[in-house]
Coordinates of C-alpha atoms in Angstrom, one line a residue:
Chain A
X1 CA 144.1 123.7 55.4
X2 CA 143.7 119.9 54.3
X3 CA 142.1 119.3 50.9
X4 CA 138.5 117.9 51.3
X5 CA 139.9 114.8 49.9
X6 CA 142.2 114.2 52.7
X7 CA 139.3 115.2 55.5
X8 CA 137.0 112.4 55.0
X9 CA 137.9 109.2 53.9
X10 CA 135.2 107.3 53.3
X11 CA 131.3 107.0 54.2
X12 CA 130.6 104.3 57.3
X13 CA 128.5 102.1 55.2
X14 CA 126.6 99.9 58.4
X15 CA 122.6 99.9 59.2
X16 CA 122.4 102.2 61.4
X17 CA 124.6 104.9 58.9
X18 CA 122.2 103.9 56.5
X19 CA 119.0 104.7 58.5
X20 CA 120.4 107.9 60.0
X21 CA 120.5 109.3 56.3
X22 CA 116.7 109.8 56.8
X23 CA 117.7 112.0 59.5
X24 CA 119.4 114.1 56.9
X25 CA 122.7 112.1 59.1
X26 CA 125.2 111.4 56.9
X27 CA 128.5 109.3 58.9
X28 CA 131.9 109.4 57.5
X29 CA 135.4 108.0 58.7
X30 CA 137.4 111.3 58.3
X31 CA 140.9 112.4 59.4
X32 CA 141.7 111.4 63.2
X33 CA 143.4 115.2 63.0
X34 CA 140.8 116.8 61.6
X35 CA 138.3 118.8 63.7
X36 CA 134.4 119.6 63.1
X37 CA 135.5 123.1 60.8
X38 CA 137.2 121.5 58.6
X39 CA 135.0 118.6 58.4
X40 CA 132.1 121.0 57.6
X41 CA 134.2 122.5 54.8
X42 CA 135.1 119.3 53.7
X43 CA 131.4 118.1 53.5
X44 CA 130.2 121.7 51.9
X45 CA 133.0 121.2 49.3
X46 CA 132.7 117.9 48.3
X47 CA 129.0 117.5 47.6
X48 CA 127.8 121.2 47.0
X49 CA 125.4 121.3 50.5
X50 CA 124.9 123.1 53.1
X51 CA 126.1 121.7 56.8
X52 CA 123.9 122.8 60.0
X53 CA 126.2 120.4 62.6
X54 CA 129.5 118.2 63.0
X55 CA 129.5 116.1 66.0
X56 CA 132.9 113.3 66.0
X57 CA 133.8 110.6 67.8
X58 CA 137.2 108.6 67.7
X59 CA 137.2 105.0 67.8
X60 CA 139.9 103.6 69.5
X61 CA 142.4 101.0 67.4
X62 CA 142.0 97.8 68.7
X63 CA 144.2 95.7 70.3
X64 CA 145.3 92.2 68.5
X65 CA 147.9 89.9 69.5
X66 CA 149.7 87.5 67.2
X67 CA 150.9 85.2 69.3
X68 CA 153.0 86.9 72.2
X69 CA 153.2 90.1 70.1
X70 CA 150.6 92.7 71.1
X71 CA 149.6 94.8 68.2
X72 CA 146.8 97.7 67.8
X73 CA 144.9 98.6 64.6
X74 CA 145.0 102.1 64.3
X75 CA 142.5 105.0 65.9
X76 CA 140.3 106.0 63.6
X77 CA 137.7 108.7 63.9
X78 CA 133.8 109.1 63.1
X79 CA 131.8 112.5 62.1
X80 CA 128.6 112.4 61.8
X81 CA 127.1 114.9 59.8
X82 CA 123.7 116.8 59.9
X83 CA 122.7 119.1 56.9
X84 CA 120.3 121.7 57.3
X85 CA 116.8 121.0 55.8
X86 CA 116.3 120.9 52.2
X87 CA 120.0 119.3 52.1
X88 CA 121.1 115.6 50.6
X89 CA 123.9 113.9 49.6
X90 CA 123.0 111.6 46.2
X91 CA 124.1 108.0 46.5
X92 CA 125.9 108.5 49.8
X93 CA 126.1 104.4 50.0
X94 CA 127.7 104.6 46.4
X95 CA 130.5 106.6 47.2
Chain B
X1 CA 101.4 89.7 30.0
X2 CA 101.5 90.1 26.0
X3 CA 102.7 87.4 23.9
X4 CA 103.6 87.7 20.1
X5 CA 103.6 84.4 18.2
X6 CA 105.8 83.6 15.6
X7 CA 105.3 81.1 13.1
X8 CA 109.4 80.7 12.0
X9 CA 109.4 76.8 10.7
X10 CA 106.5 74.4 9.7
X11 CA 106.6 73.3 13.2
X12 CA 108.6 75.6 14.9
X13 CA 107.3 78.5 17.0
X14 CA 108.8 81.1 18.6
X15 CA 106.5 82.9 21.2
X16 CA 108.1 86.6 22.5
X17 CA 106.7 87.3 25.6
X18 CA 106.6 90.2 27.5
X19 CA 106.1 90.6 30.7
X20 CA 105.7 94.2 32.6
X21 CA 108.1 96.5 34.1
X22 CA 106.5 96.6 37.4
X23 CA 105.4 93.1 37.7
X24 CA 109.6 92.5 36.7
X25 CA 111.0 94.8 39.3
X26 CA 108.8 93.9 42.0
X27 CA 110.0 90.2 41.6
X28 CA 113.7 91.5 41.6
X29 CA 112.7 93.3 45.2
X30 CA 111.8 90.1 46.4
X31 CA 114.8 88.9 45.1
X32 CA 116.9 91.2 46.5
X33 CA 115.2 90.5 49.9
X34 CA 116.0 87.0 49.5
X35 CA 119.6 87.7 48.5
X36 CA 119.9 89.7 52.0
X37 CA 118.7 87.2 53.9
X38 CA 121.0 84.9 52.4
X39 CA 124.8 87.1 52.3
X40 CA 126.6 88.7 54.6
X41 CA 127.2 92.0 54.2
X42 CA 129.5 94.0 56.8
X43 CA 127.6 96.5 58.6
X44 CA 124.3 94.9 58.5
X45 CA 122.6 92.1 60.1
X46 CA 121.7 88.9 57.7
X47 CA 118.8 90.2 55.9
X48 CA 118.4 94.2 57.2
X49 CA 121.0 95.5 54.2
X50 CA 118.9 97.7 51.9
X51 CA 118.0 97.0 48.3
X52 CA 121.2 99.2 46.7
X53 CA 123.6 97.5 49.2
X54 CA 123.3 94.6 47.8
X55 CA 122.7 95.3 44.4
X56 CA 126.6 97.2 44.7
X57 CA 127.2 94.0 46.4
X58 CA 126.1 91.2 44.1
X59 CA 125.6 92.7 41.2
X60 CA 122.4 94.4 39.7
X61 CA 122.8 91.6 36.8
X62 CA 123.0 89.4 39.4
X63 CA 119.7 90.1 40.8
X64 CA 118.0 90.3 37.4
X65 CA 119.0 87.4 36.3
X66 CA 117.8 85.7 39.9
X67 CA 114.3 87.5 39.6
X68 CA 114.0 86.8 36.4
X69 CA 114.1 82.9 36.6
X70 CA 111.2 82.1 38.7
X71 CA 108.6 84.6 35.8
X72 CA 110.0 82.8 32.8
X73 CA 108.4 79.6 33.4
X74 CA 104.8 80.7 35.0
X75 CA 105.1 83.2 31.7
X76 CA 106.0 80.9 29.7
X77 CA 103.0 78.2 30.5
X78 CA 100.8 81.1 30.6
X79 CA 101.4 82.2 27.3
X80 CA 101.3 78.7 25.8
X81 CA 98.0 78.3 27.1
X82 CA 96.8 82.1 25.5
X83 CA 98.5 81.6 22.5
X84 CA 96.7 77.7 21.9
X85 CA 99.8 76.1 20.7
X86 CA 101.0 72.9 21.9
X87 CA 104.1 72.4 22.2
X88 CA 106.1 69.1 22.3
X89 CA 109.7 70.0 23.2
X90 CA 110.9 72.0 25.9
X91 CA 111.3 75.4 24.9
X92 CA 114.4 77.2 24.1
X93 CA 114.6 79.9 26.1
X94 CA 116.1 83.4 25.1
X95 CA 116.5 86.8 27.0
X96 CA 116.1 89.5 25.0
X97 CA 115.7 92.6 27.6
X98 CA 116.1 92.1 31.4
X99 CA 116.2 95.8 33.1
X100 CA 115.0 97.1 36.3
X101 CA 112.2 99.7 35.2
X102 CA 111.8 97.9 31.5
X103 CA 109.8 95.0 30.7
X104 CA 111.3 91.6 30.8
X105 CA 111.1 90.6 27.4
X106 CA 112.2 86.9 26.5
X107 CA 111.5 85.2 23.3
X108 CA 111.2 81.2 23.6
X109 CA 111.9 78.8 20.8
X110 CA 109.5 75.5 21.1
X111 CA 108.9 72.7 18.9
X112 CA 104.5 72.5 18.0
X113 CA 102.5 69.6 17.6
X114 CA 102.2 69.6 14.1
X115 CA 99.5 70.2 12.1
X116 CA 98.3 67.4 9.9
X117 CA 97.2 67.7 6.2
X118 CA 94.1 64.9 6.1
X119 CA 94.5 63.5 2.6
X120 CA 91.8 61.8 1.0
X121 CA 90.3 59.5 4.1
X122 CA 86.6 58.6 3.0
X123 CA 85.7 56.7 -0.1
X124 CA 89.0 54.5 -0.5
X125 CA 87.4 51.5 -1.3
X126 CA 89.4 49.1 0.2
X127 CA 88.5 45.5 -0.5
X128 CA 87.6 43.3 2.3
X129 CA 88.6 39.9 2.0
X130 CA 85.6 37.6 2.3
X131 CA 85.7 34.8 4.9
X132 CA 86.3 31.6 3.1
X133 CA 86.3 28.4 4.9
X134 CA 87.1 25.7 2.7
X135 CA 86.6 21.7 3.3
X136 CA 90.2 20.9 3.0
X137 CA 90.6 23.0 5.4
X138 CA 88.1 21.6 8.2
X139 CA 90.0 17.8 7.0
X140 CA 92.9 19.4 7.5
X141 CA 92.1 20.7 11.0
X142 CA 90.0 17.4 11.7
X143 CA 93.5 15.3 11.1
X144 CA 95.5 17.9 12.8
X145 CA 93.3 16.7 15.6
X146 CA 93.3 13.2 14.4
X147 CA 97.2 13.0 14.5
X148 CA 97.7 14.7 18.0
X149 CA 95.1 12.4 19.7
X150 CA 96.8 9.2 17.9
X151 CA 97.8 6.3 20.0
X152 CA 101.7 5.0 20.0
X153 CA 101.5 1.1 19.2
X154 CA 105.2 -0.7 19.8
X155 CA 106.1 -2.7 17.2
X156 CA 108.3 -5.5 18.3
X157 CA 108.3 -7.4 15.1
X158 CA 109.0 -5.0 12.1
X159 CA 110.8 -2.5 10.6
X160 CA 111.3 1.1 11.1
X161 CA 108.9 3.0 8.1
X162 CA 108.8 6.8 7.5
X163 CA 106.6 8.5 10.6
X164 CA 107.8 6.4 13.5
X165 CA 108.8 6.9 16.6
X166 CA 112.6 5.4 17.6
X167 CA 113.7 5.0 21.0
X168 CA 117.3 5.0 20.4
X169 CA 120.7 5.0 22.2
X170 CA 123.8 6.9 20.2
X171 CA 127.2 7.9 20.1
X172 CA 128.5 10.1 17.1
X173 CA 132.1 10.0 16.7
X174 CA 134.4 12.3 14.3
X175 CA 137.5 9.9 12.8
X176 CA 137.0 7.8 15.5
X177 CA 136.8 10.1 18.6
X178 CA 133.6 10.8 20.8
X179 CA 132.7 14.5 20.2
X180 CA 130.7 16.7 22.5
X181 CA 127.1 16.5 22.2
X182 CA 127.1 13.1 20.1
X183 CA 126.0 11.3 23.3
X184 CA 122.2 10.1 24.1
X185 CA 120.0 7.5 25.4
X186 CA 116.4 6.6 25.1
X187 CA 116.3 9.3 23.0
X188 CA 113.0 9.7 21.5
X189 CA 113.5 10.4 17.5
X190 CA 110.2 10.8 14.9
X191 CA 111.8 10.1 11.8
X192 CA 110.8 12.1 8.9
X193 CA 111.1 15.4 11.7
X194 CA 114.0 16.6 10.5
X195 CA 115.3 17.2 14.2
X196 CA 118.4 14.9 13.7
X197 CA 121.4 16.3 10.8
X198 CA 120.0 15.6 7.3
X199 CA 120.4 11.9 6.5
X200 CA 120.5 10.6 10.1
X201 CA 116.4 9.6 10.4
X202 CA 116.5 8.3 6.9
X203 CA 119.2 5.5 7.6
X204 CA 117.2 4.2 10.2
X205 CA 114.3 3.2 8.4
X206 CA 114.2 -0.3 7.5
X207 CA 116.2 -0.9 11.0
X208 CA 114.7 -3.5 13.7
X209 CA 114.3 -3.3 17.1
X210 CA 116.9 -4.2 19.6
X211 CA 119.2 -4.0 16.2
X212 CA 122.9 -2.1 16.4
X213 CA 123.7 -0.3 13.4
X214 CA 126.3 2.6 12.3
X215 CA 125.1 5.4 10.5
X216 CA 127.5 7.5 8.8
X217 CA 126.4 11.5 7.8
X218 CA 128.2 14.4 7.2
X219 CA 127.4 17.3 9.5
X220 CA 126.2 19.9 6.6
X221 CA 128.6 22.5 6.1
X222 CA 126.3 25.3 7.9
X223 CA 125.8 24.0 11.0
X224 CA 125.6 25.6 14.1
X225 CA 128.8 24.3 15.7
X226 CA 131.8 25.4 14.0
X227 CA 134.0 22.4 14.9
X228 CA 131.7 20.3 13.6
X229 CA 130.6 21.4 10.5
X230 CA 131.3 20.0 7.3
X231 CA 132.8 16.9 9.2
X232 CA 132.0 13.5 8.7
X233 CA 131.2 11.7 11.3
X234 CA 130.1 7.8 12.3
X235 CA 127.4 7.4 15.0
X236 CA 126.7 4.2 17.0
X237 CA 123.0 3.5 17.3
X238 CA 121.4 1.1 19.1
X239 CA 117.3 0.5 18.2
X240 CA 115.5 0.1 21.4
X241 CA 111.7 0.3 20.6
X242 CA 110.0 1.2 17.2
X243 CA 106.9 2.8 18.0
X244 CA 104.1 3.6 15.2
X245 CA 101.2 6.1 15.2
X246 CA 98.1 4.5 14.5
X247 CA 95.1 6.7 13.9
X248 CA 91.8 6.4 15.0
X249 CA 89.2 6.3 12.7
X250 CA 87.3 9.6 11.9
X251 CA 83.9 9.2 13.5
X252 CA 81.0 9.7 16.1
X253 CA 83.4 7.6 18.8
X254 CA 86.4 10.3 17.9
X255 CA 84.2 13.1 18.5
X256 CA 83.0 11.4 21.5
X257 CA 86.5 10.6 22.8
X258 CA 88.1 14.3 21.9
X259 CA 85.6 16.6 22.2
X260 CA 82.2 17.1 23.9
X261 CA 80.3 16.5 20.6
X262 CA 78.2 13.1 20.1
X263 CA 78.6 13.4 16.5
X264 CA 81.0 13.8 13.8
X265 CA 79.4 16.3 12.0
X266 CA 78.9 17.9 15.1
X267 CA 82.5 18.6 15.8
X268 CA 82.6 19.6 12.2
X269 CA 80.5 22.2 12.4
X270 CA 81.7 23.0 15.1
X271 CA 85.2 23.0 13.6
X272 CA 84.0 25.5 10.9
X273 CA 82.1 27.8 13.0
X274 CA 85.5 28.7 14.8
X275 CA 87.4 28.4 12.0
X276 CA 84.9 31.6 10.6
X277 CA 84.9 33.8 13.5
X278 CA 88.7 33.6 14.1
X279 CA 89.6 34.2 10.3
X280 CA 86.8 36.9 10.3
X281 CA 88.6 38.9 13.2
X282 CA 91.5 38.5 11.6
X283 CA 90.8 39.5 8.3
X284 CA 88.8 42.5 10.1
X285 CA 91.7 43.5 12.0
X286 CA 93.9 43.3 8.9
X287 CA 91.4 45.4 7.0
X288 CA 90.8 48.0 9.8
X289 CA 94.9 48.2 9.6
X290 CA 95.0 48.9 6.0
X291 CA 92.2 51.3 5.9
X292 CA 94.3 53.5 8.8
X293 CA 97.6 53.2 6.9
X294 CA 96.2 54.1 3.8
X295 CA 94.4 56.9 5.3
X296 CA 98.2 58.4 7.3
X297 CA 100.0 57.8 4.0
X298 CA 97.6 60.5 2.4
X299 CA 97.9 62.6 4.7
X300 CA 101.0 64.4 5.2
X301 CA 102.6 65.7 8.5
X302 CA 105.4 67.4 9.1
X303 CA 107.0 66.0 12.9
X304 CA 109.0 67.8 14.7
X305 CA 112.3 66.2 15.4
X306 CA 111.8 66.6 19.6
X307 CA 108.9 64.6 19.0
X308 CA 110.4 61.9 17.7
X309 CA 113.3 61.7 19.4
X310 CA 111.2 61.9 22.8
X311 CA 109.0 59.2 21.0
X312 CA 112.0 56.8 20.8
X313 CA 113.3 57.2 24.0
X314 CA 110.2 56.0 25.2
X315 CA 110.2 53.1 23.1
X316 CA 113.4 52.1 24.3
X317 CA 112.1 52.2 27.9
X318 CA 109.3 50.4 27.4
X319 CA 111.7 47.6 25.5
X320 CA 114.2 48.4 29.2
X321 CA 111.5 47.7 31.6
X322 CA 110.6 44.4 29.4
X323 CA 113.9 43.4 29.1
X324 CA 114.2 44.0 33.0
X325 CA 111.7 41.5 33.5
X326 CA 114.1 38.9 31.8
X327 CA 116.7 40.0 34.2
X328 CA 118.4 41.8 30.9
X329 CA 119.9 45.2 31.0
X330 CA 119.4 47.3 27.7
X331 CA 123.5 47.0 27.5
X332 CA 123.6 43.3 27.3
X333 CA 120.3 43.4 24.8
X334 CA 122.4 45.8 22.4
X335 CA 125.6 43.5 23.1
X336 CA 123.3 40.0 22.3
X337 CA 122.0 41.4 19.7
X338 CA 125.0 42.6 18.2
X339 CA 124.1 46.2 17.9
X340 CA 124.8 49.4 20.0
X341 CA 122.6 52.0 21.3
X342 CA 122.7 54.3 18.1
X343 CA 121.7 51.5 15.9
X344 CA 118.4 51.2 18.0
X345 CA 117.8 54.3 18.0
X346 CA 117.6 54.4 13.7
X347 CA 115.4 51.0 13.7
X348 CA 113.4 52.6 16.2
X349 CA 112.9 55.2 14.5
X350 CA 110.4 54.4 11.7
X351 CA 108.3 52.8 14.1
X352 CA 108.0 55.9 16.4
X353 CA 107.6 58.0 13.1
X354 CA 105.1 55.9 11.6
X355 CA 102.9 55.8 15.3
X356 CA 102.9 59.3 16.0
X357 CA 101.9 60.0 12.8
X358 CA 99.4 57.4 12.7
X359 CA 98.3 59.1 16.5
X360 CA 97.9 62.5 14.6
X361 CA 96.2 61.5 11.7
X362 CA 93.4 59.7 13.9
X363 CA 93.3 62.6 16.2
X364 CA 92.9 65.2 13.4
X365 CA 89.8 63.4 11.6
X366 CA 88.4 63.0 15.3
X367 CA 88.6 66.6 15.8
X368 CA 87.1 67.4 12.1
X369 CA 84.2 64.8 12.6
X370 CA 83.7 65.7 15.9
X371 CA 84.5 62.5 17.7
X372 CA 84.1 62.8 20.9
X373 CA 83.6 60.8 24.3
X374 CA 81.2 61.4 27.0
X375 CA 82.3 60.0 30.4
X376 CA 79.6 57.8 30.6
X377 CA 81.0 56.0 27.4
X378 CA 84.5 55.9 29.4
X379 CA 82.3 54.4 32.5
X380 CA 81.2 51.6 29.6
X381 CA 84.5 50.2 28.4
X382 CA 86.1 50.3 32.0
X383 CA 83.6 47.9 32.8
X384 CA 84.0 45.8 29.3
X385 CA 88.0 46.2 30.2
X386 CA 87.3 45.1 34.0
X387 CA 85.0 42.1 33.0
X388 CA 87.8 41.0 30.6
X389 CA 90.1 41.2 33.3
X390 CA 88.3 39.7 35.8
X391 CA 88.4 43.0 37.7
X392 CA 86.3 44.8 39.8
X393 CA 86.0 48.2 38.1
X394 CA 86.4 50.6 41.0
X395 CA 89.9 48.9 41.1
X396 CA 90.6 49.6 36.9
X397 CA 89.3 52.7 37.4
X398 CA 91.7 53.6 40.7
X399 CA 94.6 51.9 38.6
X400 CA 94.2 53.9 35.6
X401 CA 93.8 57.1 37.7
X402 CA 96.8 56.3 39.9
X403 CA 99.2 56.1 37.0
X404 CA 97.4 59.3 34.8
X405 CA 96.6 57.0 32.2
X406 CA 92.7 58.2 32.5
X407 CA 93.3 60.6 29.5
X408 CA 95.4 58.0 27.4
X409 CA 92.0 55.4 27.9
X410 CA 89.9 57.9 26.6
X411 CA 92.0 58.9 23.9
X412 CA 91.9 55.1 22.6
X413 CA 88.8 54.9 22.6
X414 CA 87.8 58.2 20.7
X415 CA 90.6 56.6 18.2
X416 CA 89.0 53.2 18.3
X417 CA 85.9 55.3 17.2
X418 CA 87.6 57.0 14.4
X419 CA 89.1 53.8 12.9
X420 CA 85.2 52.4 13.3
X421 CA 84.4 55.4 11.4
X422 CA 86.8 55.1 8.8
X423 CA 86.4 51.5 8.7
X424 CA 82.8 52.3 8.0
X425 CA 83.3 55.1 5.0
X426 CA 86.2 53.1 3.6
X427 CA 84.9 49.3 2.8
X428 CA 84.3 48.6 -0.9
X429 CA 81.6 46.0 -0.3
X430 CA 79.3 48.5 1.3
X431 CA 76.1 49.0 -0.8
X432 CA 75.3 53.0 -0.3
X433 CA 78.3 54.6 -1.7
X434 CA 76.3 57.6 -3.0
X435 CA 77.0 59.1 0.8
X436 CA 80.4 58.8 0.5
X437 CA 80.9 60.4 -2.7
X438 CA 78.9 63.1 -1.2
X439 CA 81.6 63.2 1.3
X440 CA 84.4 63.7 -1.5
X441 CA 82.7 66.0 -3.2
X442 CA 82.9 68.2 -0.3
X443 CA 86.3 67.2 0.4
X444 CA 87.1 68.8 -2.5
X445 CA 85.6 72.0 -3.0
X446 CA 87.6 72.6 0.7

C-alpha cells in the first residue's frame, strides 16, 4: 500500500473547501490512482481521526495550446472527506 | 486606554501608552477584512478569504503593523489630552509590543511646552523717564517748520554763499575723458548737502550766475564705484541760476500761512502739546519693553529645541511671503544679502528664542495672577480694532475666524493685560510701594 504521504497531496485551499470544514468536510488533492480505502487510511494516519466517508472526483487536465501545439495539464483528482462526529483536523488551511 | 508618563529630560516626555488586547485585535480584524477586500487570493473571491488565509498570505506582522497605525494616533491625542501635557513637537513614536491577543503597547517620545521658572517680576523698580519738552526743542521744531515752508528767491546778481540752491550743468572727466555718470543738466545742487563728492559744493561758492568754471576733486578713495575711486577727476560746470532760501519771519502771519492757528503762540503750544504725547508713548512703550525684558531675563526657561526650530521656520515664512510681495524669492534675498539659508537660520535664532520665551514668561504670570478674558472683553477690542481699521466688525470678526487667529487675538490681549499688570507693579515712581513689597514677601516664602 502507498504511504499516506504519497495519497494526498495537498488540502484544496478555495471558499467553498474552506466553508465545507464546518461540515466536518475536509477536501484534498490526493493521488489520481488512489481509491477511497486508501484515502480513508491515509486521512486516519495522517491526522490521528476517525473517517465516516470518502467520496472523489477527478478533474480532468486541461487543455492549453501554445501556439499550434496542443498541450494538457495533467488529471488530477479531488476527495472530499467527511469525519465522523466529534472529529477535526487542526489547521487544515495551514497545512 | 492607560498612559504612563515619563518625565526623561527637563522638556522631554515620554508617554507609554497602552492600549487593550481586545480593542487591538478587533482593529487588526478589520484590517484583515480590508486586506481581503483589497488582494487576490486563489480560491476566493476579492474580499470572501477568511481571516487565517490571509494572515498565511500577507503576513500576521503585516496585519499588525496595518491595524496598528490607524490606534497610534487617536491614542496618542487621547492620552496627551489625559495626561495634561502639551506638547510642541511631533512625537516620536516607538512600538514596544504589537501582538494579536496582547495589548499594543507603544511608548511616544514628544518635546513639552516648557515649564517657566517666574523670577522675580513685581517690585523691580524700573525708572520711567519723565517727559521733558524743552524750548530749544519747540525752536527747533518751529524752524524745522520755518525752513521747509521757506521761499526760493533767484539771485541774478551775486554770489553763491553756503545754503544755496545751484542750478547747474556738468561734465566730470577722469585725465581728460568723460566718465559714466559725470553727465547732468539743470541739476538742482544745495550746497553745504553733502550730496555731491566732498569738495565739489564747496568750490562753487563764491561762483556767479551764468559763470563757467572747472572744479577739480578727487573722488575719495571709498567710493562706491570702484573705477572711480581715489581718482582725480576735472568737472565742467556751468552756473545757471543761484537760488537762496529766504525765511519768513516767525510770527502770527506764519502761523496763519502754515497752520490753522491765528497765533504764534498758538502753534506753539500747539507744537508742544504733540511734542508731549508722542515722546510720552514713546517713552511708555520703551518702558513697558524694559519692564517685560527684565521680567523674561529673571525668569529662566528651558525651550525645547522643536520649538525653536519650528519658531524659526516660521519666521522665515513670514520674511518669504513679505519678500514675495517685492517680487523676491527667499533664494535671491539670501544671495542679495550675501548669506545662505543656514546663516538665517543662526540670526534667526535669538530672535525666535528671545519671543517664545518672552510668549511663556507672559503666559505663565497670566496663569499665576489669573489673567483671564471674558468674551465680552474680546467683543470690545474687535470693535476698538475695527474702528481703527475703518472696518465693520462683523467683517474683523469673520476675518479673524476664517484664518483661526480668534485664539491668537485673545491671547494678545490677555498678554497686553499682563504687561499692563506688570507695568503697573514694576514703575519706580509709583507712590504705594508697601503693596508690592507685600507681593515679594510672599514671593519669597514660596
Amino acid at each position: 500500500m502507498r504511504d499516506a504521504r504519497d495519497v494526498l497531496i495537498r488540502p484544496v485551499i478555495s471558499e467553498k473547501s474552506v466553508g465545507m470544514v464546518e461540515e466536518a468536510k475536509y477536501t484534498f488533492w490526493v493521488n489520481t490512482a488512489a481509491n477511497k480505502i486508501e484515502i480513508k487510511s491515509a486521512v486516519e494516519k495522517m491526522f490521528k481521526v476517525q473517517v465516516d466517508e470518502v467520496r472523489t472526483l477527478k478533474v480532468k487536465g486541461k487543455e492549453k495550446r501554445m501556439g499550434r501545439y496542443v498541450g494538457k495539464t495533467s488529471d488530477k483528482k479531488k476527495a472530499i472527506v467527511t469525519l465522523k462526529p466529534g472529529n477535526k483536523i487542526e489547521g487544515f488551511a495551514g497545512l | 486606554m492607560v498612559v504612563k508618563v515619563d518625565k526623561i529630560e527637563k522638556n522631554k516626555v515620554s508617554l507609554e501608552i497602552v492600549v487593550g488586547a481586545d480593542e487591538f485585535s478587533s482593529a487588526i480584524n478589520r484590517t484583515a477584512k480590508k486586506v481581503a477586500g483589497e488582494i487576490n487570493v486563489p480560491g476566493f473571491r476579492k474580499g470572501k478569504a477568511p481571516r487565517h488565509i490571509i494572515e498565511r498570505y500577507v503576513g500576521k506582522d503585516y496585519l499588525e503593523k496595518e491595524a496598528m497605525e490607524p490606534l497610534i494616533g487617536p491614542a496618542y491625542v487621547k492620552a496627551v489630552e489625559e495626561s495634561a501635557i502639551w506638547p510642541v513637537s511631533r512625537p516620536e513614536v516607538e512600538v514596544i509590543q504589537a501582538e494579536d491577543g496582547k495589548d499594543l503597547i507603544f511608548k511616544a517620545l514628544v518635546e513639552v511646552k516648557p515649564e517657566v521658572e517666574l523670577g522675580q517680576y513685581t517690585g523691580l523698580e524700573i525708572p520711567k523717564a519723565t517727559v521733558e519738552v524743552t524750548e530749544e526743542q519747540i525752536e527747533e521744531e518751529l524752524k524745522r517748520r520755518q525752513e521747509m515752508h521757506a521761499k526760493l528767491i533767484p539771485v541774478d546778481d551775486g554770489e553763491v554763499l553756503d545754503k544755496d540752491i545751484v542750478t547747474i550743468d556738468f561734465e566730470g572727466f577722469i585725465d581728460g575723458v568723460a566718465f559714466e555718470g559725470g553727465k547732468g543738466e539743470d541739476h538742482d545742487l544745495a550746497i553745504g548737502s553733502g550730496t555731491f563728492i566732498p569738495g565739489f559744493e564747496e568750490q562753487l561758492i563764491g561762483a556767479r550766475k551764468d559763470q563757467e568754471l572747472d572744479v577739480n576733486v578727487p573722488f575719495p578713495d571709498e567710493y562706491h564705484s570702484k573705477e572711480l575711486a581715489g581718482k582725480d577727476a576735472l568737472f565742467k560746470v556751468k552756473v545757471k541760476a543761484i537760488k537762496r532760501k529766504e525765511l519768513v519771519p516767525l510770527d502770527d502771519e506764519f502761523a496763519k500761512d502754515v497752520s490753522e492757528f491765528d497765533t504764534l503762540n498758538e502753534l506753539r503750544e500747539d507744537i508742544k502739546e504733540k511734542m508731549i504725547t508722542s515722546t510720552e508713548m514713546k517713552i511708555s512703550n520703551e518702558h513697558r519693553a524694559e519692564i517685560v525684558k527684565k521680567v523674561v531675563d529673571n525668569a529662566s526657561v528651558e525651550l525645547p529645541e522643536g520649538m525653536i526650530q519650528n519658531r524659526i521656520e516660521a519666521l522665515i515664512q513670514d520674511l518669504g511671503t513679505n519678500l514675495s510681495y517685492q517680487g523676491v524669492t527667499i533664494e535671491q534675498y539670501y544671495s542679495y544679502i550675501n548669506s545662505n539659508k543656514e546663516e538665517v537660520y543662526e540670526n534667526y535664532r535669538v530672535q525666535a528664542v528671545e519671543s517664545i520665551k518672552t510668549e511663556l514668561v507672559l503666559e505663565a504670570i497670566a496663569n499665576k495672577e489669573g489673567i483671564t478674558v471674558s468674551d465680552e472683553d474680546v467683543e470690545k477690542e474687535m470693535e476698538k480694532l475695527a474702528e481703527n481699521h475703518g472696518r465693520k466688525i462683523e467683517e474683523l470678526k469673520e476675518a479673524l475666524t476664517a484664518r483661526g487667529e480668534l485664539d491668537w487675538f485673545k491671547i494678545g490681549i490677555v498678554s497686553d493685560r499682563t504687561i499692563d499688570l506688570l507695568v503697573e507693579k514694576n514703575s519706580s515712581n509709583k507712590k504705594d510701594t508697601g503693596e508690592q513689597l507685600e507681593n515679594n514677601d510672599i514671593e519669597k516664602k514660596e
